[in-house]
């Protein structure tokens, strides 16, 4: 069997990148309500300057995407009741894993 991989036209290709944390923007989805868009800019390699993002819910927990990204940015597991000022992390570099979601967007 031969499989042909479809091009991802919505951002940087699937892979691991060194990327700068640009920040978080709030947005509203007509079906899912309020969300946070976590934005990163690739800093090295052929895709340097390209941005990628992930939209999550607005309340982080240890079991959701918002909490996993927050834990990755802060360098560890998040604990209930802890407040995190994301401004402290803007401009810092992270290893970002880009993967397709279920709608390939």
PDB file of N, CA and C in Angstrom:
ATOM      1  N   UNK A   1       0.846  -1.174   0.000  1.00  0.00           N
ATOM      2  CA  UNK A   1       0.000   0.000   0.000  1.00  0.00           C
ATOM      3  C   UNK A   1       0.888   1.233   0.000  1.00  0.00           C
ATOM      4  N   UNK A   2       0.515   2.210  -0.801  1.00  0.00           N
ATOM      5  CA  UNK A   2       1.244   3.476  -0.869  1.00  0.00           C
ATOM      6  C   UNK A   2       0.318   4.579  -0.392  1.00  0.00           C
ATOM      7  N   UNK A   3       0.808   5.397   0.522  1.00  0.00           N
ATOM      8  CA  UNK A   3       0.035   6.525   1.032  1.00  0.00           C
ATOM      9  C   UNK A   3       0.705   7.821   0.600  1.00  0.00           C
ATOM     10  N   UNK A   4      -0.066   8.791   0.205  1.00  0.00           N
ATOM     11  CA  UNK A   4       0.453  10.094  -0.168  1.00  0.00           C
ATOM     12  C   UNK A   4       0.006  11.101   0.877  1.00  0.00           C
ATOM     13  N   UNK A   5       0.946  11.782   1.480  1.00  0.00           N
ATOM     14  CA  UNK A   5       0.652  12.738   2.533  1.00  0.00           C
ATOM     15  C   UNK A   5       0.167  14.041   1.913  1.00  0.00           C
ATOM     16  N   UNK A   6      -0.935  14.534   2.424  1.00  0.00           N
ATOM     17  CA  UNK A   6      -1.523  15.784   1.965  1.00  0.00           C
ATOM     18  C   UNK A   6      -0.749  16.960   2.551  1.00  0.00           C
ATOM     19  N   UNK A   7      -0.554  18.018   1.769  1.00  0.00           N
ATOM     20  CA  UNK A   7       0.143  19.210   2.246  1.00  0.00           C
ATOM     21  C   UNK A   7      -0.718  19.952   3.254  1.00  0.00           C
ATOM     22  N   UNK A   8      -0.094  20.441   4.308  1.00  0.00           N
ATOM     23  CA  UNK A   8      -0.785  21.247   5.307  1.00  0.00           C
ATOM     24  C   UNK A   8      -0.706  22.694   4.857  1.00  0.00           C
ATOM     25  N   UNK A   9      -1.816  23.253   4.414  1.00  0.00           N
ATOM     26  CA  UNK A   9      -1.821  24.610   3.884  1.00  0.00           C
ATOM     27  C   UNK A   9      -2.132  25.669   4.935  1.00  0.00           C
ATOM     28  N   UNK A  10      -2.225  25.269   6.210  1.00  0.00           N
ATOM     29  CA  UNK A  10      -2.663  26.192   7.240  1.00  0.00           C
ATOM     30  C   UNK A  10      -1.561  26.694   8.165  1.00  0.00           C
ATOM     31  N   UNK A  11      -0.323  26.368   7.920  1.00  0.00           N
ATOM     32  CA  UNK A  11       0.744  26.832   8.796  1.00  0.00           C
ATOM     33  C   UNK A  11       2.023  26.091   8.500  1.00  0.00           C
ATOM     34  N   UNK A  12       2.909  26.047   9.462  1.00  0.00           N
ATOM     35  CA  UNK A  12       4.166  25.336   9.264  1.00  0.00           C
ATOM     36  C   UNK A  12       3.884  23.837   9.187  1.00  0.00           C
ATOM     37  N   UNK A  13       4.704  23.104   8.466  1.00  0.00           N
ATOM     38  CA  UNK A  13       4.481  21.658   8.356  1.00  0.00           C
ATOM     39  C   UNK A  13       4.624  20.948   9.702  1.00  0.00           C
ATOM     40  N   UNK A  14       4.048  19.784   9.770  1.00  0.00           N
ATOM     41  CA  UNK A  14       4.166  18.956  10.963  1.00  0.00           C
ATOM     42  C   UNK A  14       5.641  18.734  11.268  1.00  0.00           C
ATOM     43  N   UNK A  15       6.009  18.865  12.526  1.00  0.00           N
ATOM     44  CA  UNK A  15       7.394  18.663  12.939  1.00  0.00           C
ATOM     45  C   UNK A  15       7.691  19.381  14.237  1.00  0.00           C
ATOM     46  N   UNK A  16       8.940  19.346  14.644  1.00  0.00           N
ATOM     47  CA  UNK A  16       9.400  20.011  15.860  1.00  0.00           C
ATOM     48  C   UNK A  16      10.197  21.252  15.481  1.00  0.00           C
ATOM     49  N   UNK A  17       9.956  22.344  16.189  1.00  0.00           N
ATOM     50  CA  UNK A  17      10.580  23.629  15.858  1.00  0.00           C
ATOM     51  C   UNK A  17      11.005  24.357  17.118  1.00  0.00           C
ATOM     52  N   UNK A  18      12.080  25.138  16.998  1.00  0.00           N
ATOM     53  CA  UNK A  18      12.410  26.117  18.026  1.00  0.00           C
ATOM     54  C   UNK A  18      11.571  27.340  17.674  1.00  0.00           C
ATOM     55  N   UNK A  19      10.753  27.787  18.632  1.00  0.00           N
ATOM     56  CA  UNK A  19       9.839  28.885  18.354  1.00  0.00           C
ATOM     57  C   UNK A  19       9.750  29.825  19.549  1.00  0.00           C
ATOM     58  N   UNK A  20       9.549  31.091  19.233  1.00  0.00           N
ATOM     59  CA  UNK A  20       9.399  32.136  20.237  1.00  0.00           C
ATOM     60  C   UNK A  20       7.915  32.261  20.595  1.00  0.00           C
ATOM     61  N   UNK A  21       7.623  32.349  21.883  1.00  0.00           N
ATOM     62  CA  UNK A  21       6.252  32.548  22.341  1.00  0.00           C
ATOM     63  C   UNK A  21       5.867  34.000  22.095  1.00  0.00           C
ATOM     64  N   UNK A  22       4.868  34.213  21.251  1.00  0.00           N
ATOM     65  CA  UNK A  22       4.401  35.561  20.923  1.00  0.00           C
ATOM     66  C   UNK A  22       3.381  36.045  21.955  1.00  0.00           C
ATOM     67  N   UNK A  23       2.545  35.137  22.413  1.00  0.00           N
ATOM     68  CA  UNK A  23       1.544  35.503  23.403  1.00  0.00           C
ATOM     69  C   UNK A  23       0.246  34.757  23.190  1.00  0.00           C
ATOM     70  N   UNK A  24      -0.785  35.199  23.885  1.00  0.00           N
ATOM     71  CA  UNK A  24      -2.104  34.568  23.826  1.00  0.00           C
ATOM     72  C   UNK A  24      -3.127  35.630  23.465  1.00  0.00           C
ATOM     73  N   UNK A  25      -4.012  35.288  22.557  1.00  0.00           N
ATOM     74  CA  UNK A  25      -5.117  36.174  22.196  1.00  0.00           C
ATOM     75  C   UNK A  25      -6.425  35.458  22.496  1.00  0.00           C
ATOM     76  N   UNK A  26      -7.416  36.205  22.945  1.00  0.00           N
ATOM     77  CA  UNK A  26      -8.726  35.608  23.166  1.00  0.00           C
ATOM     78  C   UNK A  26      -9.510  35.641  21.861  1.00  0.00           C
ATOM     79  N   UNK A  27     -10.340  34.640  21.688  1.00  0.00           N
ATOM     80  CA  UNK A  27     -11.214  34.608  20.524  1.00  0.00           C
ATOM     81  C   UNK A  27     -12.514  33.912  20.900  1.00  0.00           C
ATOM     82  N   UNK A  28     -13.495  34.029  20.031  1.00  0.00           N
ATOM     83  CA  UNK A  28     -14.786  33.397  20.280  1.00  0.00           C
ATOM     84  C   UNK A  28     -15.175  32.567  19.069  1.00  0.00           C
ATOM     85  N   UNK A  29     -15.450  31.311  19.308  1.00  0.00           N
ATOM     86  CA  UNK A  29     -15.881  30.386  18.266  1.00  0.00           C
ATOM     87  C   UNK A  29     -17.396  30.281  18.337  1.00  0.00           C
ATOM     88  N   UNK A  30     -18.084  30.296  17.169  1.00  0.00           N
ATOM     89  CA  UNK A  30     -19.542  30.266  17.199  1.00  0.00           C
ATOM     90  C   UNK A  30     -20.133  29.031  17.886  1.00  0.00           C
ATOM     91  N   UNK A  31     -19.437  27.912  17.847  1.00  0.00           N
ATOM     92  CA  UNK A  31     -19.941  26.685  18.471  1.00  0.00           C
ATOM     93  C   UNK A  31     -19.357  26.418  19.853  1.00  0.00           C
ATOM     94  N   UNK A  32     -18.074  26.741  20.037  1.00  0.00           N
ATOM     95  CA  UNK A  32     -17.372  26.360  21.267  1.00  0.00           C
ATOM     96  C   UNK A  32     -17.220  27.495  22.276  1.00  0.00           C
ATOM     97  N   UNK A  33     -17.569  28.708  21.900  1.00  0.00           N
ATOM     98  CA  UNK A  33     -17.481  29.839  22.826  1.00  0.00           C
ATOM     99  C   UNK A  33     -16.083  30.430  22.902  1.00  0.00           C
ATOM    100  N   UNK A  34     -15.778  31.008  24.063  1.00  0.00           N
ATOM    101  CA  UNK A  34     -14.498  31.697  24.246  1.00  0.00           C
ATOM    102  C   UNK A  34     -13.329  30.728  24.281  1.00  0.00           C
ATOM    103  N   UNK A  35     -12.204  31.201  23.748  1.00  0.00           N
ATOM    104  CA  UNK A  35     -11.002  30.391  23.730  1.00  0.00           C
ATOM    105  C   UNK A  35      -9.754  31.248  23.776  1.00  0.00           C
ATOM    106  N   UNK A  36      -8.624  30.588  23.920  1.00  0.00           N
ATOM    107  CA  UNK A  36      -7.318  31.244  23.904  1.00  0.00           C
ATOM    108  C   UNK A  36      -6.524  30.712  22.726  1.00  0.00           C
ATOM    109  N   UNK A  37      -5.941  31.618  21.948  1.00  0.00           N
ATOM    110  CA  UNK A  37      -5.058  31.212  20.854  1.00  0.00           C
ATOM    111  C   UNK A  37      -3.629  31.464  21.293  1.00  0.00           C
ATOM    112  N   UNK A  38      -2.877  30.376  21.452  1.00  0.00           N
ATOM    113  CA  UNK A  38      -1.474  30.428  21.861  1.00  0.00           C
ATOM    114  C   UNK A  38      -0.640  30.553  20.591  1.00  0.00           C
ATOM    115  N   UNK A  39       0.140  31.627  20.460  1.00  0.00           N
ATOM    116  CA  UNK A  39       0.827  31.928  19.201  1.00  0.00           C
ATOM    117  C   UNK A  39       2.346  31.827  19.389  1.00  0.00           C
ATOM    118  N   UNK A  40       2.981  31.129  18.444  1.00  0.00           N
ATOM    119  CA  UNK A  40       4.433  30.943  18.437  1.00  0.00           C
ATOM    120  C   UNK A  40       4.983  31.296  17.059  1.00  0.00           C
ATOM    121  N   UNK A  41       6.213  31.783  17.021  1.00  0.00           N
ATOM    122  CA  UNK A  41       6.889  32.090  15.760  1.00  0.00           C
ATOM    123  C   UNK A  41       8.169  31.270  15.666  1.00  0.00           C
ATOM    124  N   UNK A  42       8.291  30.506  14.592  1.00  0.00           N
ATOM    125  CA  UNK A  42       9.471  29.670  14.367  1.00  0.00           C
ATOM    126  C   UNK A  42      10.692  30.574  14.217  1.00  0.00           C
ATOM    127  N   UNK A  43      11.786  30.224  14.900  1.00  0.00           N
ATOM    128  CA  UNK A  43      12.974  31.094  14.900  1.00  0.00           C
ATOM    129  C   UNK A  43      14.155  30.528  14.130  1.00  0.00           C
ATOM    130  N   UNK A  44      14.136  29.240  13.811  1.00  0.00           N
ATOM    131  CA  UNK A  44      15.276  28.625  13.129  1.00  0.00           C
ATOM    132  C   UNK A  44      14.802  27.756  11.981  1.00  0.00           C
ATOM    133  N   UNK A  45      15.690  27.566  11.016  1.00  0.00           N
ATOM    134  CA  UNK A  45      15.405  26.640   9.930  1.00  0.00           C
ATOM    135  C   UNK A  45      14.662  27.283   8.769  1.00  0.00           C
ATOM    136  N   UNK A  46      14.259  26.460   7.813  1.00  0.00           N
ATOM    137  CA  UNK A  46      13.635  26.980   6.595  1.00  0.00           C
ATOM    138  C   UNK A  46      12.275  27.647   6.829  1.00  0.00           C
ATOM    139  N   UNK A  47      11.661  27.438   7.971  1.00  0.00           N
ATOM    140  CA  UNK A  47      10.353  28.037   8.247  1.00  0.00           C
ATOM    141  C   UNK A  47      10.450  29.193   9.243  1.00  0.00           C
ATOM    142  N   UNK A  48      11.677  29.698   9.453  1.00  0.00           N
ATOM    143  CA  UNK A  48      11.879  30.818  10.375  1.00  0.00           C
ATOM    144  C   UNK A  48      10.975  31.979   9.967  1.00  0.00           C
ATOM    145  N   UNK A  49      10.314  32.557  10.955  1.00  0.00           N
ATOM    146  CA  UNK A  49       9.404  33.673  10.719  1.00  0.00           C
ATOM    147  C   UNK A  49       7.947  33.255  10.570  1.00  0.00           C
ATOM    148  N   UNK A  50       7.717  31.981  10.291  1.00  0.00           N
ATOM    149  CA  UNK A  50       6.340  31.497  10.162  1.00  0.00           C
ATOM    150  C   UNK A  50       5.720  31.350  11.542  1.00  0.00           C
ATOM    151  N   UNK A  51       4.435  31.633  11.628  1.00  0.00           N
ATOM    152  CA  UNK A  51       3.740  31.507  12.905  1.00  0.00           C
ATOM    153  C   UNK A  51       2.853  30.273  12.907  1.00  0.00           C
ATOM    154  N   UNK A  52       2.706  29.712  14.087  1.00  0.00           N
ATOM    155  CA  UNK A  52       1.806  28.595  14.303  1.00  0.00           C
ATOM    156  C   UNK A  52       1.077  28.854  15.613  1.00  0.00           C
ATOM    157  N   UNK A  53      -0.094  28.275  15.750  1.00  0.00           N
ATOM    158  CA  UNK A  53      -0.862  28.528  16.964  1.00  0.00           C
ATOM    159  C   UNK A  53      -1.722  27.327  17.320  1.00  0.00           C
ATOM    160  N   UNK A  54      -2.260  27.387  18.517  1.00  0.00           N
ATOM    161  CA  UNK A  54      -3.178  26.355  19.000  1.00  0.00           C
ATOM    162  C   UNK A  54      -4.246  27.054  19.813  1.00  0.00           C
ATOM    163  N   UNK A  55      -5.501  26.777  19.522  1.00  0.00           N
ATOM    164  CA  UNK A  55      -6.593  27.350  20.291  1.00  0.00           C
ATOM    165  C   UNK A  55      -7.062  26.337  21.324  1.00  0.00           C
ATOM    166  N   UNK A  56      -7.251  26.813  22.545  1.00  0.00           N
ATOM    167  CA  UNK A  56      -7.672  25.962  23.654  1.00  0.00           C
ATOM    168  C   UNK A  56      -8.834  26.632  24.382  1.00  0.00           C
ATOM    169  N   UNK A  57      -9.332  25.958  25.379  1.00  0.00           N
ATOM    170  CA  UNK A  57     -10.283  26.573  26.291  1.00  0.00           C
ATOM    171  C   UNK A  57      -9.583  27.628  27.118  1.00  0.00           C
ATOM    172  N   UNK A  58     -10.337  28.288  27.976  1.00  0.00           N
ATOM    173  CA  UNK A  58      -9.773  29.399  28.748  1.00  0.00           C
ATOM    174  C   UNK A  58      -9.349  29.028  30.161  1.00  0.00           C
ATOM    175  N   UNK A  59      -9.684  27.831  30.617  1.00  0.00           N
ATOM    176  CA  UNK A  59      -9.370  27.434  31.989  1.00  0.00           C
ATOM    177  C   UNK A  59      -8.407  26.252  31.967  1.00  0.00           C
ATOM    178  N   UNK A  60      -7.155  26.462  32.402  1.00  0.00           N
ATOM    179  CA  UNK A  60      -6.186  25.365  32.392  1.00  0.00           C
ATOM    180  C   UNK A  60      -6.437  24.350  33.494  1.00  0.00           C
ATOM    181  N   UNK A  61      -6.220  23.097  33.162  1.00  0.00           N
ATOM    182  CA  UNK A  61      -6.226  22.028  34.161  1.00  0.00           C
ATOM    183  C   UNK A  61      -5.140  21.037  33.758  1.00  0.00           C
ATOM    184  N   UNK A  62      -4.885  20.096  34.601  1.00  0.00           N
ATOM    185  CA  UNK A  62      -3.862  19.098  34.308  1.00  0.00           C
ATOM    186  C   UNK A  62      -4.245  18.149  33.196  1.00  0.00           C
ATOM    187  N   UNK A  63      -5.505  18.174  32.767  1.00  0.00           N
ATOM    188  CA  UNK A  63      -5.968  17.203  31.780  1.00  0.00           C
ATOM    189  C   UNK A  63      -6.443  17.817  30.471  1.00  0.00           C
ATOM    190  N   UNK A  64      -6.291  19.137  30.278  1.00  0.00           N
ATOM    191  CA  UNK A  64      -6.751  19.717  29.015  1.00  0.00           C
ATOM    192  C   UNK A  64      -5.602  20.390  28.258  1.00  0.00           C
ATOM    193  N   UNK A  65      -5.867  20.784  27.020  1.00  0.00           N
ATOM    194  CA  UNK A  65      -4.831  21.369  26.158  1.00  0.00           C
ATOM    195  C   UNK A  65      -4.297  22.672  26.729  1.00  0.00           C
ATOM    196  N   UNK A  66      -5.170  23.494  27.292  1.00  0.00           N
ATOM    197  CA  UNK A  66      -4.730  24.756  27.882  1.00  0.00           C
ATOM    198  C   UNK A  66      -3.704  24.488  28.989  1.00  0.00           C
ATOM    199  N   UNK A  67      -4.000  23.529  29.848  1.00  0.00           N
ATOM    200  CA  UNK A  67      -3.083  23.181  30.934  1.00  0.00           C
ATOM    201  C   UNK A  67      -1.788  22.566  30.442  1.00  0.00           C
ATOM    202  N   UNK A  68      -1.860  21.744  29.389  1.00  0.00           N
ATOM    203  CA  UNK A  68      -0.633  21.132  28.857  1.00  0.00           C
ATOM    204  C   UNK A  68       0.292  22.191  28.267  1.00  0.00           C
ATOM    205  N   UNK A  69      -0.273  23.149  27.529  1.00  0.00           N
ATOM    206  CA  UNK A  69       0.576  24.208  26.962  1.00  0.00           C
ATOM    207  C   UNK A  69       1.137  25.076  28.082  1.00  0.00           C
ATOM    208  N   UNK A  70       0.301  25.437  29.040  1.00  0.00           N
ATOM    209  CA  UNK A  70       0.770  26.251  30.162  1.00  0.00           C
ATOM    210  C   UNK A  70       1.884  25.536  30.923  1.00  0.00           C
ATOM    211  N   UNK A  71       1.726  24.244  31.152  1.00  0.00           N
ATOM    212  CA  UNK A  71       2.769  23.471  31.816  1.00  0.00           C
ATOM    213  C   UNK A  71       4.061  23.439  31.014  1.00  0.00           C
ATOM    214  N   UNK A  72       3.934  23.332  29.702  1.00  0.00           N
ATOM    215  CA  UNK A  72       5.116  23.343  28.848  1.00  0.00           C
ATOM    216  C   UNK A  72       5.847  24.671  28.892  1.00  0.00           C
ATOM    217  N   UNK A  73       5.097  25.751  28.909  1.00  0.00           N
ATOM    218  CA  UNK A  73       5.704  27.088  28.939  1.00  0.00           C
ATOM    219  C   UNK A  73       6.364  27.363  30.284  1.00  0.00           C
ATOM    220  N   UNK A  74       5.729  26.932  31.361  1.00  0.00           N
ATOM    221  CA  UNK A  74       6.278  27.213  32.692  1.00  0.00           C
ATOM    222  C   UNK A  74       7.332  26.203  33.129  1.00  0.00           C
ATOM    223  N   UNK A  75       7.457  25.122  32.376  1.00  0.00           N
ATOM    224  CA  UNK A  75       8.500  24.152  32.674  1.00  0.00           C
ATOM    225  C   UNK A  75       8.118  23.065  33.651  1.00  0.00           C
ATOM    226  N   UNK A  76       6.834  22.837  33.838  1.00  0.00           N
ATOM    227  CA  UNK A  76       6.456  21.768  34.751  1.00  0.00           C
ATOM    228  C   UNK A  76       4.956  21.624  34.873  1.00  0.00           C
ATOM    229  N   UNK A  77       4.579  20.747  35.750  1.00  0.00           N
ATOM    230  CA  UNK A  77       3.159  20.504  35.983  1.00  0.00           C
ATOM    231  C   UNK A  77       2.533  21.733  36.629  1.00  0.00           C
ATOM    232  N   UNK A  78       1.282  21.976  36.304  1.00  0.00           N
ATOM    233  CA  UNK A  78       0.572  23.095  36.911  1.00  0.00           C
ATOM    234  C   UNK A  78      -0.213  22.582  38.116  1.00  0.00           C
ATOM    235  N   UNK A  79      -0.386  23.443  39.096  1.00  0.00           N
ATOM    236  CA  UNK A  79      -1.100  23.073  40.319  1.00  0.00           C
ATOM    237  C   UNK A  79      -2.334  23.948  40.470  1.00  0.00           C
ATOM    238  N   UNK A  80      -3.427  23.387  40.968  1.00  0.00           N
ATOM    239  CA  UNK A  80      -4.639  24.175  41.175  1.00  0.00           C
ATOM    240  C   UNK A  80      -4.381  25.397  42.052  1.00  0.00           C
ATOM    241  N   UNK A  81      -4.968  26.527  41.673  1.00  0.00           N
ATOM    242  CA  UNK A  81      -4.849  27.756  42.457  1.00  0.00           C
ATOM    243  C   UNK A  81      -3.645  28.612  42.127  1.00  0.00           C
ATOM    244  N   UNK A  82      -2.676  28.078  41.375  1.00  0.00           N
ATOM    245  CA  UNK A  82      -1.479  28.843  41.032  1.00  0.00           C
ATOM    246  C   UNK A  82      -1.813  29.807  39.897  1.00  0.00           C
ATOM    247  N   UNK A  83      -1.420  31.064  40.049  1.00  0.00           N
ATOM    248  CA  UNK A  83      -1.610  32.063  39.001  1.00  0.00           C
ATOM    249  C   UNK A  83      -0.314  32.215  38.228  1.00  0.00           C
ATOM    250  N   UNK A  84      -0.430  32.299  36.892  1.00  0.00           N
ATOM    251  CA  UNK A  84       0.744  32.434  36.027  1.00  0.00           C
ATOM    252  C   UNK A  84       0.584  33.690  35.189  1.00  0.00           C
ATOM    253  N   UNK A  85       1.574  34.572  35.230  1.00  0.00           N
ATOM    254  CA  UNK A  85       1.579  35.765  34.392  1.00  0.00           C
ATOM    255  C   UNK A  85       2.302  35.421  33.092  1.00  0.00           C
ATOM    256  N   UNK A  86       1.540  35.258  32.019  1.00  0.00           N
ATOM    257  CA  UNK A  86       2.130  34.850  30.741  1.00  0.00           C
ATOM    258  C   UNK A  86       3.082  35.890  30.163  1.00  0.00           C
ATOM    259  N   UNK A  87       2.984  37.139  30.597  1.00  0.00           N
ATOM    260  CA  UNK A  87       3.878  38.185  30.109  1.00  0.00           C
ATOM    261  C   UNK A  87       5.341  37.842  30.401  1.00  0.00           C
ATOM    262  N   UNK A  88       5.598  37.063  31.448  1.00  0.00           N
ATOM    263  CA  UNK A  88       6.966  36.671  31.806  1.00  0.00           C
ATOM    264  C   UNK A  88       7.577  35.728  30.767  1.00  0.00           C
ATOM    265  N   UNK A  89       6.747  35.115  29.942  1.00  0.00           N
ATOM    266  CA  UNK A  89       7.231  34.107  28.996  1.00  0.00           C
ATOM    267  C   UNK A  89       7.235  34.591  27.548  1.00  0.00           C
ATOM    268  N   UNK A  90       6.636  35.744  27.287  1.00  0.00           N
ATOM    269  CA  UNK A  90       6.606  36.294  25.935  1.00  0.00           C
ATOM    270  C   UNK A  90       8.031  36.580  25.480  1.00  0.00           C
ATOM    271  N   UNK A  91       8.356  36.142  24.277  1.00  0.00           N
ATOM    272  CA  UNK A  91       9.689  36.353  23.710  1.00  0.00           C
ATOM    273  C   UNK A  91      10.670  35.231  24.008  1.00  0.00           C
ATOM    274  N   UNK A  92      10.329  34.337  24.913  1.00  0.00           N
ATOM    275  CA  UNK A  92      11.210  33.210  25.226  1.00  0.00           C
ATOM    276  C   UNK A  92      11.024  32.109  24.190  1.00  0.00           C
ATOM    277  N   UNK A  93      12.074  31.315  24.012  1.00  0.00           N
ATOM    278  CA  UNK A  93      12.052  30.244  23.013  1.00  0.00           C
ATOM    279  C   UNK A  93      11.722  28.907  23.650  1.00  0.00           C
ATOM    280  N   UNK A  94      10.993  28.109  22.875  1.00  0.00           N
ATOM    281  CA  UNK A  94      10.558  26.791  23.318  1.00  0.00           C
ATOM    282  C   UNK A  94      10.681  25.811  22.170  1.00  0.00           C
ATOM    283  N   UNK A  95      10.695  24.536  22.492  1.00  0.00           N
ATOM    284  CA  UNK A  95      10.576  23.499  21.481  1.00  0.00           C
ATOM    285  C   UNK A  95       9.077  23.276  21.293  1.00  0.00           C
ATOM    286  N   UNK A  96       8.610  23.480  20.061  1.00  0.00           N
ATOM    287  CA  UNK A  96       7.185  23.377  19.753  1.00  0.00           C
ATOM    288  C   UNK A  96       6.975  22.203  18.800  1.00  0.00           C
ATOM    289  N   UNK A  97       6.021  21.356  19.139  1.00  0.00           N
ATOM    290  CA  UNK A  97       5.674  20.236  18.273  1.00  0.00           C
ATOM    291  C   UNK A  97       4.398  20.602  17.522  1.00  0.00           C
ATOM    292  N   UNK A  98       4.481  20.650  16.198  1.00  0.00           N
ATOM    293  CA  UNK A  98       3.326  20.958  15.362  1.00  0.00           C
ATOM    294  C   UNK A  98       2.778  19.651  14.828  1.00  0.00           C
ATOM    295  N   UNK A  99       1.461  19.459  15.001  1.00  0.00           N
ATOM    296  CA  UNK A  99       0.807  18.273  14.464  1.00  0.00           C
ATOM    297  C   UNK A  99      -0.554  18.687  13.932  1.00  0.00           C
ATOM    298  N   UNK A 100      -1.089  17.922  13.018  1.00  0.00           N
ATOM    299  CA  UNK A 100      -2.405  18.198  12.478  1.00  0.00           C
ATOM    300  C   UNK A 100      -3.474  17.874  13.491  1.00  0.00           C
ATOM    301  N   UNK A 101      -4.558  18.653  13.446  1.00  0.00           N
ATOM    302  CA  UNK A 101      -5.700  18.292  14.273  1.00  0.00           C
ATOM    303  C   UNK A 101      -6.681  17.486  13.429  1.00  0.00           C
ATOM    304  N   UNK A 102      -7.822  17.163  13.991  1.00  0.00           N
ATOM    305  CA  UNK A 102      -8.763  16.276  13.296  1.00  0.00           C
ATOM    306  C   UNK A 102      -9.317  16.871  12.014  1.00  0.00           C
ATOM    307  N   UNK A 103      -9.295  18.212  11.880  1.00  0.00           N
ATOM    308  CA  UNK A 103      -9.803  18.833  10.660  1.00  0.00           C
ATOM    309  C   UNK A 103      -8.669  19.315   9.751  1.00  0.00           C
ATOM    310  N   UNK A 104      -7.425  18.967  10.104  1.00  0.00           N
ATOM    311  CA  UNK A 104      -6.239  19.324   9.337  1.00  0.00           C
ATOM    312  C   UNK A 104      -6.078  20.844   9.212  1.00  0.00           C
ATOM    313  N   UNK A 105      -6.485  21.570  10.253  1.00  0.00           N
ATOM    314  CA  UNK A 105      -6.331  23.015  10.252  1.00  0.00           C
ATOM    315  C   UNK A 105      -5.354  23.481  11.310  1.00  0.00           C
TER     316      UNK A 105
END
